[in-house]
Short mmCIF file of C-alpha atoms in Angstrom, two decimals:
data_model
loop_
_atom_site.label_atom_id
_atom_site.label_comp_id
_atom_site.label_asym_id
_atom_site.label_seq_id
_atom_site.Cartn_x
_atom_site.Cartn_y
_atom_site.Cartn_z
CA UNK A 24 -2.25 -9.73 -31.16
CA UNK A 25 -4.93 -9.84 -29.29
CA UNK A 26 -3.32 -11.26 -26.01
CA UNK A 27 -1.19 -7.88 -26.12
CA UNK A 28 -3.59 -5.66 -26.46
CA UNK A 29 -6.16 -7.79 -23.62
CA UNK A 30 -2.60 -7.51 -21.26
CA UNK A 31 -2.35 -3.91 -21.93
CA UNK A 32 -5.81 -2.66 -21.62
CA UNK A 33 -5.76 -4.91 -17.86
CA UNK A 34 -2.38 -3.30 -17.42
CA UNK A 35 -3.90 0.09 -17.79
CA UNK A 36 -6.44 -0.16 -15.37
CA UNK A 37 -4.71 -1.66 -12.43
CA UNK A 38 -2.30 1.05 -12.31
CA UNK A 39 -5.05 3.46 -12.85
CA UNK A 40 -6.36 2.77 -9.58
CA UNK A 41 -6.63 5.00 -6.87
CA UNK A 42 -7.57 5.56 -3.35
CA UNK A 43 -8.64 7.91 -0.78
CA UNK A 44 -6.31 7.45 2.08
CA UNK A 45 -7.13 9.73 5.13
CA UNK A 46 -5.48 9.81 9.21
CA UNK A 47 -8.01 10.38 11.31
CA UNK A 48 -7.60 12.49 14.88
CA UNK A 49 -9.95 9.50 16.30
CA UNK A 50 -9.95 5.99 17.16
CA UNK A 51 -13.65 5.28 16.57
CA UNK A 52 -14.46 4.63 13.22
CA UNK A 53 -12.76 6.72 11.29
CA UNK A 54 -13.91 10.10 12.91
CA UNK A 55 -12.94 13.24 13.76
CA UNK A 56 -10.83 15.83 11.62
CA UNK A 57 -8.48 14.33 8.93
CA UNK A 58 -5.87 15.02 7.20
CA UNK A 59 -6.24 12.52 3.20
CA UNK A 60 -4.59 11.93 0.36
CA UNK A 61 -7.03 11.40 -2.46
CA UNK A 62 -6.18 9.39 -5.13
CA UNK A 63 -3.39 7.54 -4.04
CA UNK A 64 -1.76 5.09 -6.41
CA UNK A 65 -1.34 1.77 -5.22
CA UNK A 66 2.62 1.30 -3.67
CA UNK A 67 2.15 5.36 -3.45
CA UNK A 68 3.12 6.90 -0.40
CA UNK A 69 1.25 9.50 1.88
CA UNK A 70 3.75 11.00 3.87
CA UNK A 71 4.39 13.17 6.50
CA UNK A 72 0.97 12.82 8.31
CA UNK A 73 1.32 15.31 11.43
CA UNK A 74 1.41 15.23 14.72
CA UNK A 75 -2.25 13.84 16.48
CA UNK A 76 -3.68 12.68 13.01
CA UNK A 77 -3.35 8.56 12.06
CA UNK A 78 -4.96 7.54 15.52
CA UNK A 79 -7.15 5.48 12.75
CA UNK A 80 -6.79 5.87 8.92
CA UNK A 81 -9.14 5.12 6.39
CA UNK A 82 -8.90 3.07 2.65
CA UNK A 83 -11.85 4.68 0.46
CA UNK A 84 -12.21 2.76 -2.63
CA UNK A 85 -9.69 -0.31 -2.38
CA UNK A 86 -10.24 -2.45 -6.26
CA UNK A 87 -10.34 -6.15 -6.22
CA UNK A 88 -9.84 -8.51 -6.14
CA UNK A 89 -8.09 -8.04 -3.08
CA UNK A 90 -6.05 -4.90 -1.85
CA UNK A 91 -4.71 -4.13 1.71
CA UNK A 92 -3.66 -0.75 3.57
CA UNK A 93 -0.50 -0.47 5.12
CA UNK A 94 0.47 2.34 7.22
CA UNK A 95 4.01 3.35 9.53
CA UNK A 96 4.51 5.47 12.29
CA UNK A 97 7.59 6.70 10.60
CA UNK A 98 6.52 9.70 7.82
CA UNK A 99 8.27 8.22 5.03
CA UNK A 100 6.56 4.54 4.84
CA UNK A 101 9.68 2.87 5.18
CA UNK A 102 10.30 2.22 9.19
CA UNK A 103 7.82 1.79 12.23
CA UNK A 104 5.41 -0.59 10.11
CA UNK A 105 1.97 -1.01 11.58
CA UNK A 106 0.67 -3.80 11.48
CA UNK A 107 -2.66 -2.68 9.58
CA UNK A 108 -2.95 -5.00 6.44
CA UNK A 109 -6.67 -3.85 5.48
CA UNK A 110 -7.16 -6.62 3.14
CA UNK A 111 -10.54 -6.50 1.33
CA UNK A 112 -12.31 -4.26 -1.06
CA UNK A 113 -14.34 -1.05 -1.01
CA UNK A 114 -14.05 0.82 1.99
CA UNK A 115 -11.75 -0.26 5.23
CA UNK A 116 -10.86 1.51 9.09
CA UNK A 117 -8.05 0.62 11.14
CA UNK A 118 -8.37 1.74 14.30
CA UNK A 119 -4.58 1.65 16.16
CA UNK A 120 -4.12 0.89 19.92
CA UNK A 121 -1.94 1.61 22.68
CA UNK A 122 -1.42 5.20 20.92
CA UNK A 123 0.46 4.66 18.08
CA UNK A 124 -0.30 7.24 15.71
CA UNK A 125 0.16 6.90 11.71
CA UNK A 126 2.94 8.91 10.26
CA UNK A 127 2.49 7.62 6.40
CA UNK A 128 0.30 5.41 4.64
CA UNK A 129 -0.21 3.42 1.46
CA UNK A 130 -2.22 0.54 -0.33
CA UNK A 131 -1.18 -2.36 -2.29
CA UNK A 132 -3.31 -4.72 -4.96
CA UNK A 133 -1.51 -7.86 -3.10
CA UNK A 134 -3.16 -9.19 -0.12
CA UNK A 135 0.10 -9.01 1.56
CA UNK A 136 2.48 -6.14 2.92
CA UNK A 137 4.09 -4.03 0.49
CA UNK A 138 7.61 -4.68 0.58
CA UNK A 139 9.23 -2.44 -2.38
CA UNK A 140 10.30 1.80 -1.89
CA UNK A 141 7.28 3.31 -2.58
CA UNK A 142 6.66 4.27 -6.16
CA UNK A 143 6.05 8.38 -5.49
CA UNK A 144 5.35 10.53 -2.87
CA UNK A 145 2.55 12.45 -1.69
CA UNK A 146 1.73 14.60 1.21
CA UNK A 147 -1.84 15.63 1.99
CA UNK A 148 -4.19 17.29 -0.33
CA UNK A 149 -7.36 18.01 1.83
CA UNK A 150 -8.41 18.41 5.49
CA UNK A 151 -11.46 17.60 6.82
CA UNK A 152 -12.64 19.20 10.07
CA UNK A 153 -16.05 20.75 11.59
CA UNK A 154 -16.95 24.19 12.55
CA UNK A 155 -20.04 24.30 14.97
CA UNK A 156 -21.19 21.02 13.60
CA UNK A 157 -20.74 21.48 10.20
CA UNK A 158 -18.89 19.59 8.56
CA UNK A 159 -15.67 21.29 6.49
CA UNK A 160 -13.20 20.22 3.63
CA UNK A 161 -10.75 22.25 2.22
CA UNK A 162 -7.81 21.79 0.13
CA UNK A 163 -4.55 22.06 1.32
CA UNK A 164 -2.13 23.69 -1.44
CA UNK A 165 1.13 21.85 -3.14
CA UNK A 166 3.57 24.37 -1.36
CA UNK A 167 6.46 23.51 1.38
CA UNK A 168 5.10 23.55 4.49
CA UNK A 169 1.39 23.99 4.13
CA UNK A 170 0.47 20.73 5.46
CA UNK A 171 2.13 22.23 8.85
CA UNK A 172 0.19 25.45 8.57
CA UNK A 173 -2.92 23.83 8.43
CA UNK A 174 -2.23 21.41 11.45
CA UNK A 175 -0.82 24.46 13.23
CA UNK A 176 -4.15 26.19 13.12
CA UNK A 177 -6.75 23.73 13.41
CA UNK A 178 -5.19 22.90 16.76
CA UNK A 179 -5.56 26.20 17.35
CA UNK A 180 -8.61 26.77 16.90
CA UNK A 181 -8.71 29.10 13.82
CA UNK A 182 -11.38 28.09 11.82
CA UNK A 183 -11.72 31.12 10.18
CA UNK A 184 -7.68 30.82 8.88
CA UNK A 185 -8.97 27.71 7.96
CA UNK A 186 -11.92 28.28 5.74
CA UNK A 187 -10.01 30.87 4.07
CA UNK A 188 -8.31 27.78 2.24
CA UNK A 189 -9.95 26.81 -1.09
CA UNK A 190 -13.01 24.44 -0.26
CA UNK A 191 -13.01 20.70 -1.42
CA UNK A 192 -16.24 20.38 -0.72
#
């Protein structure tokens, strides 16, 4: 009996997991505006990153033992794999070369690729930018096309569209 419940209780919290996945519109460090998916389930997909964003993408909070990030140019994270296997715990930055840019991403608990469909789907639920040096989160909502929208007018310039979107700060 108690083998059962000491295999469900571990159970419980390795699928509880979660971590902040973000594509970043820069190749050093991690910087720049991002688009993130925040609390991502491990074989969880973030999908549909757009256009500019996953020059580098960040793993915020990967649980050990081991984990590793994973991360395609396609927006689905099933073709274009990039060779990013982030292995390692706590926080991790891949910075890509030769400009390929990150369409989806994901995280496994296996120090190795993920192999299987991913288990769900996201898409991005915050963007993180600066106005004058400040920086700016805000949440992005749950509705077709929104993720576009917000892309649309950061690269235009409209901040003040922008921070008219609930803050995540």
């Amino acid at each position: 009996m108690f083998l059962r419940l000491l295999t469900y209780v571990l159970a419980s919290v390795v699928t509880s997991q979660a971590v902040n996945v973000c594509a970043w519109t820069n190749n050093i460090a991690c910087s720049g505006s991002s688009f993130c998916c925040n609390s991502l389930g491990a074989n969880n997909c973030c999908m549909n990153v757009p256009a500019g964003f996953g020059v580098s993408i960040s793993y915020d909070g990967l649980p050990g033992p081991i984990s590793a990030g994973q991360a395609w140019t396609s927006g689905n994270c099933v073709a274009g794999a990039i060779d990013v296997a982030q292995a390692g715990t706590g926080n991790k930055c891949f910075v890509g070369g030769g400009g390929v840019k990150a369409g989806s991403m994901a995280w496994t608990h296996a120090p190795s690729k993920r192999e299987a469909t991913p288990i769900e789907y996201a898409t991005p639920d915050t963007f993180n930018f600066e106005v004058d040096g400040v920086a700016k989160a805000i949440k992005i909502p749950a509705t077709n096309g929104a993720v576009e929208l917000v892309a649309e007018l950061f690269w235009a310039g409209n901040f003040t569209a922008l921070l008219a979107f609930e803050s995540a700060d």
